[in-house]
XYZ file of C-alpha atoms in Angstrom:
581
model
C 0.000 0.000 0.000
C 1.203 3.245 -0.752
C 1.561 5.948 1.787
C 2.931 8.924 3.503
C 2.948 9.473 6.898
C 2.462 13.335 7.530
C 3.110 15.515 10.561
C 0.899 18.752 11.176
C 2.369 21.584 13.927
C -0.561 23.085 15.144
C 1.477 25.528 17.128
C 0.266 29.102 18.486
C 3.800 31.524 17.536
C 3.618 34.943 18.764
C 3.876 37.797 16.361
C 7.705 39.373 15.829
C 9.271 36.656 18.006
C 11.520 35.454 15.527
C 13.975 33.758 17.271
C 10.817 32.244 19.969
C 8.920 30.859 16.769
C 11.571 29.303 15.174
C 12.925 27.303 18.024
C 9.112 26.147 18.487
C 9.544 25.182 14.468
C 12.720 23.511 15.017
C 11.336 21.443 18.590
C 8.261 20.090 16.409
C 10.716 19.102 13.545
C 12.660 16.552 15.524
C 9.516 15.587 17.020
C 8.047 14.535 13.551
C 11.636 13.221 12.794
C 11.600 11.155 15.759
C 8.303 9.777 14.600
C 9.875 8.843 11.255
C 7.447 11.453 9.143
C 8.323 12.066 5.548
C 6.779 16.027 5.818
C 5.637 17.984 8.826
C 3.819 21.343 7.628
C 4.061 24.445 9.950
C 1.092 27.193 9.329
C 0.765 30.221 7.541
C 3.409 32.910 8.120
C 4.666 30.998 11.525
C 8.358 32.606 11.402
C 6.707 36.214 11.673
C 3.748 35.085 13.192
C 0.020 36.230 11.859
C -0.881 38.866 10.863
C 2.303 41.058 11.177
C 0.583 44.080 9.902
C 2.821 46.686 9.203
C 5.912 45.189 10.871
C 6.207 44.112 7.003
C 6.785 47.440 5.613
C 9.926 47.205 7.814
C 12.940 45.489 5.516
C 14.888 44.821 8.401
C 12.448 42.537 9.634
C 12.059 40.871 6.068
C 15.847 39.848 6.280
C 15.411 38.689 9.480
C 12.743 36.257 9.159
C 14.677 35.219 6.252
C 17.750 34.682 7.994
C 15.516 32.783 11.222
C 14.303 30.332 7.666
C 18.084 29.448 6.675
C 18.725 28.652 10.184
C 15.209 26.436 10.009
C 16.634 24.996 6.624
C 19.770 23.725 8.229
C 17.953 21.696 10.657
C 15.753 19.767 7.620
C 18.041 16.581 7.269
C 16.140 13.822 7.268
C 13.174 15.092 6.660
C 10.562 17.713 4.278
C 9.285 20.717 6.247
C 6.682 23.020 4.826
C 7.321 26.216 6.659
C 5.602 29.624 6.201
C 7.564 32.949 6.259
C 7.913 36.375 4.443
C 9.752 35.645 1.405
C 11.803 39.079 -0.724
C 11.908 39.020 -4.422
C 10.931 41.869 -6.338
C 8.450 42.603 -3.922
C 7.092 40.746 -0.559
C 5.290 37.295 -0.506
C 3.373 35.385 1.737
C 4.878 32.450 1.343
C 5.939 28.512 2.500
C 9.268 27.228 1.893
C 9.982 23.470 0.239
C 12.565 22.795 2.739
C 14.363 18.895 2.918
C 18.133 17.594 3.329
C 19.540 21.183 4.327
C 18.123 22.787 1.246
C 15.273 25.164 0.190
C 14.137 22.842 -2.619
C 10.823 25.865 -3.935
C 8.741 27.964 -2.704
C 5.080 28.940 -3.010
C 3.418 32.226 -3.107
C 0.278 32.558 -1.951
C -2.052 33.229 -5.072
C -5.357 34.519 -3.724
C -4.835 37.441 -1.334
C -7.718 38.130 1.212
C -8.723 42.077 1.554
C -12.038 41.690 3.366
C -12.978 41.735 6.721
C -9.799 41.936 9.314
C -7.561 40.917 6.340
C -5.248 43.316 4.638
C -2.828 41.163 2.209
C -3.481 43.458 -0.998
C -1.822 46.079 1.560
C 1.453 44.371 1.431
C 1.772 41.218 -0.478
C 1.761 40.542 -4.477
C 0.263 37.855 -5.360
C 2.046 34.584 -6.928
C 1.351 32.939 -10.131
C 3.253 29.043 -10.156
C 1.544 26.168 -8.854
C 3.855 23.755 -8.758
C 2.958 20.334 -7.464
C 6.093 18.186 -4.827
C 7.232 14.883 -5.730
C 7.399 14.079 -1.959
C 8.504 10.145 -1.053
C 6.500 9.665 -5.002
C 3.263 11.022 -3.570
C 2.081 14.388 -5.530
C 1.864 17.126 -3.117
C 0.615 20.217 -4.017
C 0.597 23.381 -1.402
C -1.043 26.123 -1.043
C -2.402 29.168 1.830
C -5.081 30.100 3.421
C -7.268 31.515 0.729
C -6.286 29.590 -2.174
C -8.351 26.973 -0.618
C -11.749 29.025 -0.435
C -12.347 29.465 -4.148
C -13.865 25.945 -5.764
C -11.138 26.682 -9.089
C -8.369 28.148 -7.392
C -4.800 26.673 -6.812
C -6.094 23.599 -5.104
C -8.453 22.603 -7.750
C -5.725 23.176 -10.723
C -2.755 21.114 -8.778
C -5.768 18.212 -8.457
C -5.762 18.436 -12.129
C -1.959 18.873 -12.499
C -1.929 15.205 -10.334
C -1.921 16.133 -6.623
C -2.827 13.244 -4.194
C -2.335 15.007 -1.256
C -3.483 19.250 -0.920
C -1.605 20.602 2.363
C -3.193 24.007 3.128
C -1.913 25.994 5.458
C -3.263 28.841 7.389
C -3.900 31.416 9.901
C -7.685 31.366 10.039
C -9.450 33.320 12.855
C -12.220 31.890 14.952
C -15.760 33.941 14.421
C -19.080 32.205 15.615
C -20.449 29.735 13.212
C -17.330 29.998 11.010
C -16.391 26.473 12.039
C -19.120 24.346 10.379
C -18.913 26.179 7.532
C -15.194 26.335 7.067
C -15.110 22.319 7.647
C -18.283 22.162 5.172
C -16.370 23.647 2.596
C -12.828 21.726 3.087
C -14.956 18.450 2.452
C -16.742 19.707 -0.845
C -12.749 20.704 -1.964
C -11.686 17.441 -0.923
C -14.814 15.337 -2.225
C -14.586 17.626 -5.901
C -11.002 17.247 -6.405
C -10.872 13.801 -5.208
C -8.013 14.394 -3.319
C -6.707 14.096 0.658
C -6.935 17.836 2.037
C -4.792 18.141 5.036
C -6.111 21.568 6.280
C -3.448 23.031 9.200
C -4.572 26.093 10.781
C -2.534 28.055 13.744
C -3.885 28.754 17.689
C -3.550 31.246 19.662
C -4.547 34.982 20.730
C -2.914 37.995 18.726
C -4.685 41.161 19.566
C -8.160 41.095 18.393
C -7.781 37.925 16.657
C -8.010 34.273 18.323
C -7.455 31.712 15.996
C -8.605 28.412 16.818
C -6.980 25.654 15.233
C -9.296 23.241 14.413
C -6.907 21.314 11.850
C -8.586 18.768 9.647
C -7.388 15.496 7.658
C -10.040 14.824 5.246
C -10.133 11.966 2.744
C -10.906 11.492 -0.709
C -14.365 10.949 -0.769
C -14.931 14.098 1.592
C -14.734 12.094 5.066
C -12.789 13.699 8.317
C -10.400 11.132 9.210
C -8.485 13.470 11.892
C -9.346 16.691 13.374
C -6.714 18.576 15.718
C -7.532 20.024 19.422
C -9.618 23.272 19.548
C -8.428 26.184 21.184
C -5.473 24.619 21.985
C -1.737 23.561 20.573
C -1.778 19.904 18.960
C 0.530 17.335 16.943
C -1.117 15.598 14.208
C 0.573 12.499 12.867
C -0.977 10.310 10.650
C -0.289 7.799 8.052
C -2.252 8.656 4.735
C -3.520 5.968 2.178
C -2.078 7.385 -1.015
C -3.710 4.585 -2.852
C -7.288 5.517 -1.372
C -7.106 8.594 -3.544
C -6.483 6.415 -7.237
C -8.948 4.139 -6.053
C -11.526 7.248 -5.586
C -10.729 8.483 -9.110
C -11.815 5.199 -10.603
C -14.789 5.389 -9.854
C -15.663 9.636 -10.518
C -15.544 10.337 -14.388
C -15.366 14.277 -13.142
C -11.603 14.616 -13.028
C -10.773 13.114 -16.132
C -13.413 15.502 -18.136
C -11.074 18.535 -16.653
C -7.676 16.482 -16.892
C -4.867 18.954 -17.148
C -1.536 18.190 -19.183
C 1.869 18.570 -17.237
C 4.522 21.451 -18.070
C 1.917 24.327 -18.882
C 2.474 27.981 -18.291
C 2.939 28.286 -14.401
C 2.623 24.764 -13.288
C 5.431 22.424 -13.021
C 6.369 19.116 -10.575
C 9.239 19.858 -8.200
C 10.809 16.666 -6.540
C 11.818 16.689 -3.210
C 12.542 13.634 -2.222
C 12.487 10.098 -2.736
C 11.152 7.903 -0.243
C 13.252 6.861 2.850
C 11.895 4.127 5.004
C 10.231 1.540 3.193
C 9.440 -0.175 6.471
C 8.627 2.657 9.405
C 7.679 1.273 12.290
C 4.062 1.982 12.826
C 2.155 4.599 14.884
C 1.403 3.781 18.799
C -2.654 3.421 18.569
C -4.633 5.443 16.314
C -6.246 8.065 17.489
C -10.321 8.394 17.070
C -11.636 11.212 15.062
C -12.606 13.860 17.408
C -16.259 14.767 17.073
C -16.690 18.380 15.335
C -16.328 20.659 17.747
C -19.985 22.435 16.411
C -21.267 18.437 16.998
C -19.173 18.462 20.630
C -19.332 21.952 21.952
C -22.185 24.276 22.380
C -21.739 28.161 21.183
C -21.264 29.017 24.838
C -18.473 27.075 24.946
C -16.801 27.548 21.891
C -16.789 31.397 22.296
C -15.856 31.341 26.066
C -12.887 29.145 24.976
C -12.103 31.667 22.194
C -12.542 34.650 24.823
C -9.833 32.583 27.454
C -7.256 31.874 24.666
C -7.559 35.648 23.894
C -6.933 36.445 27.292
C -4.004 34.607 28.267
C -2.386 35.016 25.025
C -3.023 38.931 25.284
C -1.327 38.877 29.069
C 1.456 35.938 28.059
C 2.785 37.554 25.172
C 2.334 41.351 26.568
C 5.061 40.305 29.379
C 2.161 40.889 32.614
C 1.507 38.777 35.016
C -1.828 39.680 36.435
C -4.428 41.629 35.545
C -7.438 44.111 36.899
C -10.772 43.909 37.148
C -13.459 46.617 38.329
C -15.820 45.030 39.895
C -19.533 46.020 40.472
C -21.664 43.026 41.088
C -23.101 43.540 37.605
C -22.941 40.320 34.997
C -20.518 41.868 32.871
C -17.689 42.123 35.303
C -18.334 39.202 36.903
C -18.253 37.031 33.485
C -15.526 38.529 32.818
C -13.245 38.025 36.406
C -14.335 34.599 36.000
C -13.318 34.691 32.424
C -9.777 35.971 33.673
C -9.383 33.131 36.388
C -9.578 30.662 33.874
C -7.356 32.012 31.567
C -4.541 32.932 33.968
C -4.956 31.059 37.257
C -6.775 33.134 39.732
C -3.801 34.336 42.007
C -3.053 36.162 38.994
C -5.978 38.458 39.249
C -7.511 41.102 41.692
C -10.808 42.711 42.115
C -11.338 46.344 42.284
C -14.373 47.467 44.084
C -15.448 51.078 44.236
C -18.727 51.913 45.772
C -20.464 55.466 45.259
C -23.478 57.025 46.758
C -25.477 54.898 44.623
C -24.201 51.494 45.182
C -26.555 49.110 46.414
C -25.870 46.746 49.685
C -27.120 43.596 47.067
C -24.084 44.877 44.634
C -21.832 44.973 47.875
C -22.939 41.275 48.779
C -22.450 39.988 45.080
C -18.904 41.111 44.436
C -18.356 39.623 47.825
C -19.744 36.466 47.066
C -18.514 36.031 43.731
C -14.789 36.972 44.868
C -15.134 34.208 47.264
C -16.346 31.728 44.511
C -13.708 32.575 42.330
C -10.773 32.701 45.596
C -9.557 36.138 44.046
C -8.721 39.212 46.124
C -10.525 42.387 46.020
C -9.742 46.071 46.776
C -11.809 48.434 48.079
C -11.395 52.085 47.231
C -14.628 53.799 48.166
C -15.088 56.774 45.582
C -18.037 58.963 47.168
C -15.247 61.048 49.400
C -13.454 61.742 46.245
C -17.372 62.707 43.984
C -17.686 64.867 46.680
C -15.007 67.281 46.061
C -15.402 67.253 42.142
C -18.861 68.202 42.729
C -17.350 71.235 45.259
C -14.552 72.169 42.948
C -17.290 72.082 40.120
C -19.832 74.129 41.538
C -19.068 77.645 40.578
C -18.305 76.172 36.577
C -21.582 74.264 36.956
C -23.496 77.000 38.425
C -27.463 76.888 37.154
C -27.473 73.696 35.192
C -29.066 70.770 36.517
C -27.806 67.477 37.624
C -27.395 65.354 34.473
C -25.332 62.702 33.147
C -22.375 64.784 33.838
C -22.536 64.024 37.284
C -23.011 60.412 36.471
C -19.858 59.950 33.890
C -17.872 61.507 36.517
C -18.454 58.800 38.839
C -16.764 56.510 36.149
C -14.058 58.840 34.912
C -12.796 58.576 39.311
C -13.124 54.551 38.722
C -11.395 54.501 35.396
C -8.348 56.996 37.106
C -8.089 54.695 40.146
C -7.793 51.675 38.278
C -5.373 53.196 36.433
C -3.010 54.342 38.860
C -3.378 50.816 40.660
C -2.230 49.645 37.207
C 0.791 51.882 36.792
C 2.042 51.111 40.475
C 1.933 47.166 40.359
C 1.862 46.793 36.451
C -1.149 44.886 36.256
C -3.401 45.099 33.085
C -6.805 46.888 33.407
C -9.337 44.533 31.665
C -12.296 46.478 31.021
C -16.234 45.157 31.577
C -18.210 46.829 28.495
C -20.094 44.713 26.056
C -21.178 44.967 22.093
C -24.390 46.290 22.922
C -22.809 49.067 25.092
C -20.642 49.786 23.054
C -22.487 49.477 19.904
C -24.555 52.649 21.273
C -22.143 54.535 22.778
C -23.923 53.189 27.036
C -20.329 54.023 28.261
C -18.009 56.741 29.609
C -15.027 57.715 27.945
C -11.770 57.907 30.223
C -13.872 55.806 33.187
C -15.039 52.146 32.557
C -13.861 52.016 28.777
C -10.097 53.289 30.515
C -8.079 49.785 29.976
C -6.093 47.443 28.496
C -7.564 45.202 27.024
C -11.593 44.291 26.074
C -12.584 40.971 26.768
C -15.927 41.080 26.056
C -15.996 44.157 23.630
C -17.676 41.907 20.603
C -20.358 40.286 23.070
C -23.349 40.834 22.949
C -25.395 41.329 26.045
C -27.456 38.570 25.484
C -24.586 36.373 25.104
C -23.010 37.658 28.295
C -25.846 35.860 30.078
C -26.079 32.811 27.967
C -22.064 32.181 29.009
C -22.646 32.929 32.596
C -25.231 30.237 32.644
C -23.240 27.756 30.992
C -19.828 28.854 33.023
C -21.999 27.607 35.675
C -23.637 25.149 34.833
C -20.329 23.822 33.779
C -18.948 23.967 37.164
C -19.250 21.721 40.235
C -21.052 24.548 42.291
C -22.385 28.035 40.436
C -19.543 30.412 40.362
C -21.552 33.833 39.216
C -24.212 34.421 41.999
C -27.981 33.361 41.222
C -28.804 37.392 41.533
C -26.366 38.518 39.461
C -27.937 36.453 36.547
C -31.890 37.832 37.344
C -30.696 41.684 38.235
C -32.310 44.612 36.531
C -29.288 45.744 34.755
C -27.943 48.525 36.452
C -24.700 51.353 36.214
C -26.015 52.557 39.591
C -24.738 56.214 38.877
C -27.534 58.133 40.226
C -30.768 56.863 42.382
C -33.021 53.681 41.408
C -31.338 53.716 38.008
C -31.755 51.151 35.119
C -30.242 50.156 31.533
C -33.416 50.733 30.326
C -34.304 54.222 31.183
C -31.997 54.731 28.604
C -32.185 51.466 26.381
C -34.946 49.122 24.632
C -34.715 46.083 26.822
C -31.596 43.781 25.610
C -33.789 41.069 23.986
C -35.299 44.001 22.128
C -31.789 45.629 21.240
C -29.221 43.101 20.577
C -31.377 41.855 17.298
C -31.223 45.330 15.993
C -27.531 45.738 16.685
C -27.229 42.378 14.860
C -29.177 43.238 12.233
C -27.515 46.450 11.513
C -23.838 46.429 12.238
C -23.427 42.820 11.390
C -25.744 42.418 8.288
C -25.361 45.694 6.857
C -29.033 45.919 7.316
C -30.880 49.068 6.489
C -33.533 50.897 8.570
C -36.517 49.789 6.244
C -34.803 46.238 6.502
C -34.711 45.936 10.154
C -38.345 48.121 10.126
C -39.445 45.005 8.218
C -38.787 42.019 10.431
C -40.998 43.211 12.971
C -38.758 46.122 15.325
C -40.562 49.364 16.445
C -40.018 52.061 14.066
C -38.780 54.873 16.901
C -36.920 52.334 18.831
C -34.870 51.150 15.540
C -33.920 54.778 14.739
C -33.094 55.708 17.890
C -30.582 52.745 17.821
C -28.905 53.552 14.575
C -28.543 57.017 15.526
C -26.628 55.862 18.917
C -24.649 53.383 16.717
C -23.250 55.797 14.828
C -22.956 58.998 16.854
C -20.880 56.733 18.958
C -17.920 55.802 16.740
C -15.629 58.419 18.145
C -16.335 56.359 21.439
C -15.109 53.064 19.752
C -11.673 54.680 18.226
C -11.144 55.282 21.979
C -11.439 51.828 23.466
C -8.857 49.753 23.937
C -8.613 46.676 21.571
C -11.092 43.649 22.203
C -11.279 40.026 21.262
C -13.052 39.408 18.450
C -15.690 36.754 18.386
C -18.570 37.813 15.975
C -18.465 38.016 11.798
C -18.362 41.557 12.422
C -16.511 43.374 14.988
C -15.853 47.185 15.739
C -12.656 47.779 14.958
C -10.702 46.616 12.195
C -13.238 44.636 11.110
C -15.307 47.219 10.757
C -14.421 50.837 10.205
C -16.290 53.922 9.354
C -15.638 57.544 9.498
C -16.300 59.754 12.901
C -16.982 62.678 10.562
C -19.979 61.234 8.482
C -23.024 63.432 6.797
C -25.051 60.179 5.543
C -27.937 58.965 7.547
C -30.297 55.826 6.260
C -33.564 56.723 8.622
């Protein structure tokens, strides 16, 4: 029987550590070598890490990640390794390197450059042209990235034609709800069409907004997952392929021979590599079961708190701190999200700021006590009316004959947002901040007091969602972490007497489908209008969502979770005359 046994590094690299990425490379390499594999693929750009933004428009970088890929290329003896990186020609690629024996044997440039969304290749890269296909151990290999696998006639569909067994696709693909089923949906219609094996390696990890989420996939001829890497997490994917599985397949589908393609045309050519090396490799220790998909295994809740945990402690990790901040106010939002940072960090690693005003409620009092004590974290108290009390005084000749108003209210935040600040700068812990997508979608937040942070963990979470996670962080726990109250609470900012989200919001239920509607589905007022949403209450909403933008280009960055995030995922101008209702 004819086969390859394959190695996948499903390894989480850290943007513009060079010299930390390729040792990672290099530790994976002898671990494939130990287990005799004829190729071990590395994702998409993992010497620079993804995406490197404009680190790239730096040429002293360039020649250093190709300097960290000749010192990867001197550790290839025995063995291919398909290794992404930066390559320098006439202009910049994304690229992978061919590498085997000591040698770069070819590389690939990615073809189809993504310019949508959070991606901004056109920015930097050209495109490439050649797809050549690998004569790897005599298996035809062809290779591609990323995108080149989304498009049903792209590169992986003419190296099928060109002979390719075996498509290895690597990427840097970032996690967004509901992005998983489709994603594997798609790699089995390339797989099934082409009739080829589709090894699909993605990278893990948190970089900024962006957690990718691994997810690698082995998928066979007839469009069947026959391995699927970890979630959320680093993995090592070995696996012997039946070569002869994919000849067998062709037999019996007339379609590829209708499209056949002839060797040596225009950009296509075969490359060998090498020939094959162990007739007789002693076999794999157990094989082991295909993981269910993690849409089949793992509820929403759970895939997107995972997602908002890896962002976390990849944000904290590769930012140098060691613990972080949290304002606490007995409110859901906090509290998902202190229980969000004990996960991801280990709670001695995190302390609880709580800063009560003239308006704070004994019940909020009890429920940042109680859910400290659930979660075994610390917590400061710093009360803040003493401190109201002489902004108010030093105010009062300024303020003189206007009213209380929401003045008095965002000041309240503004003394929260400096003290958790200063706590910051004296012990160097990172501020995470509490506000949500709906907040922030209409602009229900304070500017320089609870948007003042680090880093927003729950900035592309909707409220809704808040409360679906805190029910299933719970639920998944031996004993309830976030008290019972805080999950049945009128919603409350408790910045001036008996006040509620909804003196100055529709309900959340009511809101969040709006929000949805509009700034992820590009919606337009008579749109929305149409599904069944009040015609005031919708135009009040899109008048918030976009009077508030120079509110968003304020906040710090957040992990993104949805198919459309504020941010660079979705940017529009502060200064903007047009109006749809």
């Amino acid at each position: 029987m004819k086969t390859l046994r394959l190695a996948m590094a499903q390894i989480n690299p850290t943007v513009g550590d060079l010299g930390g990425n390729r040792d990672k490379v290099l530790r994976y390499m002898d671990m494939a070598r130990d287990m005799r594999a004829d190729v071990v693929a590395f994702p998409e750009m993992c010497i620079t890490g993804y995406p490197p933004e404009d680190l790239l428009l730096k040429p002293r970088f360039i020649r250093d990640n190709l300097t960290i890929l000749q010192e990867i290329k001197g550790k290839t003896q025995d063995i291919a390794a398909i290794v992404g990186f930066v390559d320098m020609q006439d202009d910049i690629y994304n690229a992978c390197a061919m590498l085997c024996d000591g040698n770069i044997v070819d590389v690939y440039h990615k073809v189809l450059l993504p310019n949508y969304g959070v991606f901004d290749e056109v920015r930097y890269f050209r495109a490439g042209t050649r797809l050549p296909v690998y004569d790897i151990c005599n298996t035809l290999v062809g290779v591609n990235i990323c995108e080149d696998i989304w498009y049903p006639d792209g590169p992986a569909h003419r190296q099928g034609l060109y002979g390719a067994e075996l498509i290895i696709n690597i990427n840097a693909s970032p996690y967004g709800i509901n992005k998983t089923r489709f994603r594997e949906t798609m790699l089995c219609a390339r797989a099934s069409d082409n009739v080829i094996i589709l090894a699909y390696l993605n990278t893990v990890g948190g970089q900024d907004e962006l957690v990718f989420d691994g997810n690698s996939l082995v998928i066979g001829p007839t469009g069947e997952v026959i391995r699927r890497g970890a979630q959320f997490a680093e993995d090592f994917i070995v696996i012997d392929l039946d070569i002869e599985s994919v000849f067998l397949s062709r037999l019996q589908d007339p379609r590829r021979r209708n499209r056949y393609q002839a060797p040596d045309n225009g950009d296509m050519r075969r490359v060998f590599v090498c020939n094959q090396r162990d007739s007789a490799k002693p076999p794999l220790q157990g094989t082991p079961p295909v993981l269910p998909a993690p849409f089949m295994g793992g509820s929403k809740q759970e895939q997107v708190y995972d997602a908002l945990r890896l962002g976390i402690s990849d944000y904290v990790r590769k930012n140098g701190f060691s613990s972080v901040l949290i304002g606490l106010s007995g409110g859901i939002d906090s509290s998902i999200v202190a229980t969000l940072a004990i996960d991801a960090i280990g709670k001695e690693h995190v302390t609880g700021v709580f800063m009560p005003s003239p308006y704070t409620s004994e019940e909020s009092r009890q429920d940042v006590c109680e859910l400290a004590a659930n979660l075994g974290i610390n917590v400061i108290e710093i009360p803040i009316s003493d401190i109201f009390a002489v902004y108010l005084k030093q105010l009062e000749t300024s303020f003189k004959g206007r009213g209380v108003d929401t003045t008095e209210e965002n000041l309240q935040a503004r003394i929260r947002g400096n003290i958790l600040m200063a706590l910051s700068n004296k012990f160097g812990s990172l501020v995470l901040t509490t506000g949500n997508k709906s907040e922030m979608s209409v602009g229900y937040a304070t500017l320089y007091g609870d948007m003042a942070g680090g880093f927003a963990v729950i900035k592309d979470v909707p409220k809704t969602l808040v409360y679906d996670l805190c029910r299933w962080r719970n639920a998944a726990s031996a004993t309830p972490l976030i008290p019972q109250r805080v999950l049945v609470k009128e919603p409350t900012a408790e910045l001036r007497h008996s006040q509620k989200d909804t003196d100055s919001l529709p309900p959340y239920d009511m809101l969040d489908p709006v929000l949805a509607a509009y700034v992820e589905k590009e919606m337009s007022y008579e749109e929305i209008i149409a599904l069944g949403n009040d015609e005031t209450t919708t135009r009040n909403v899109l008048k918030m969502v976009d009077n508030s933008e120079y509110k968003r280009r304020q906040s710090p960055p957040g992990i993104k979770i949805t198919n459309r995030a504020f941010g660079k995922d979705r940017r529009f101008p502060i200064t903007n005359g047009y109006k749809g209702y």
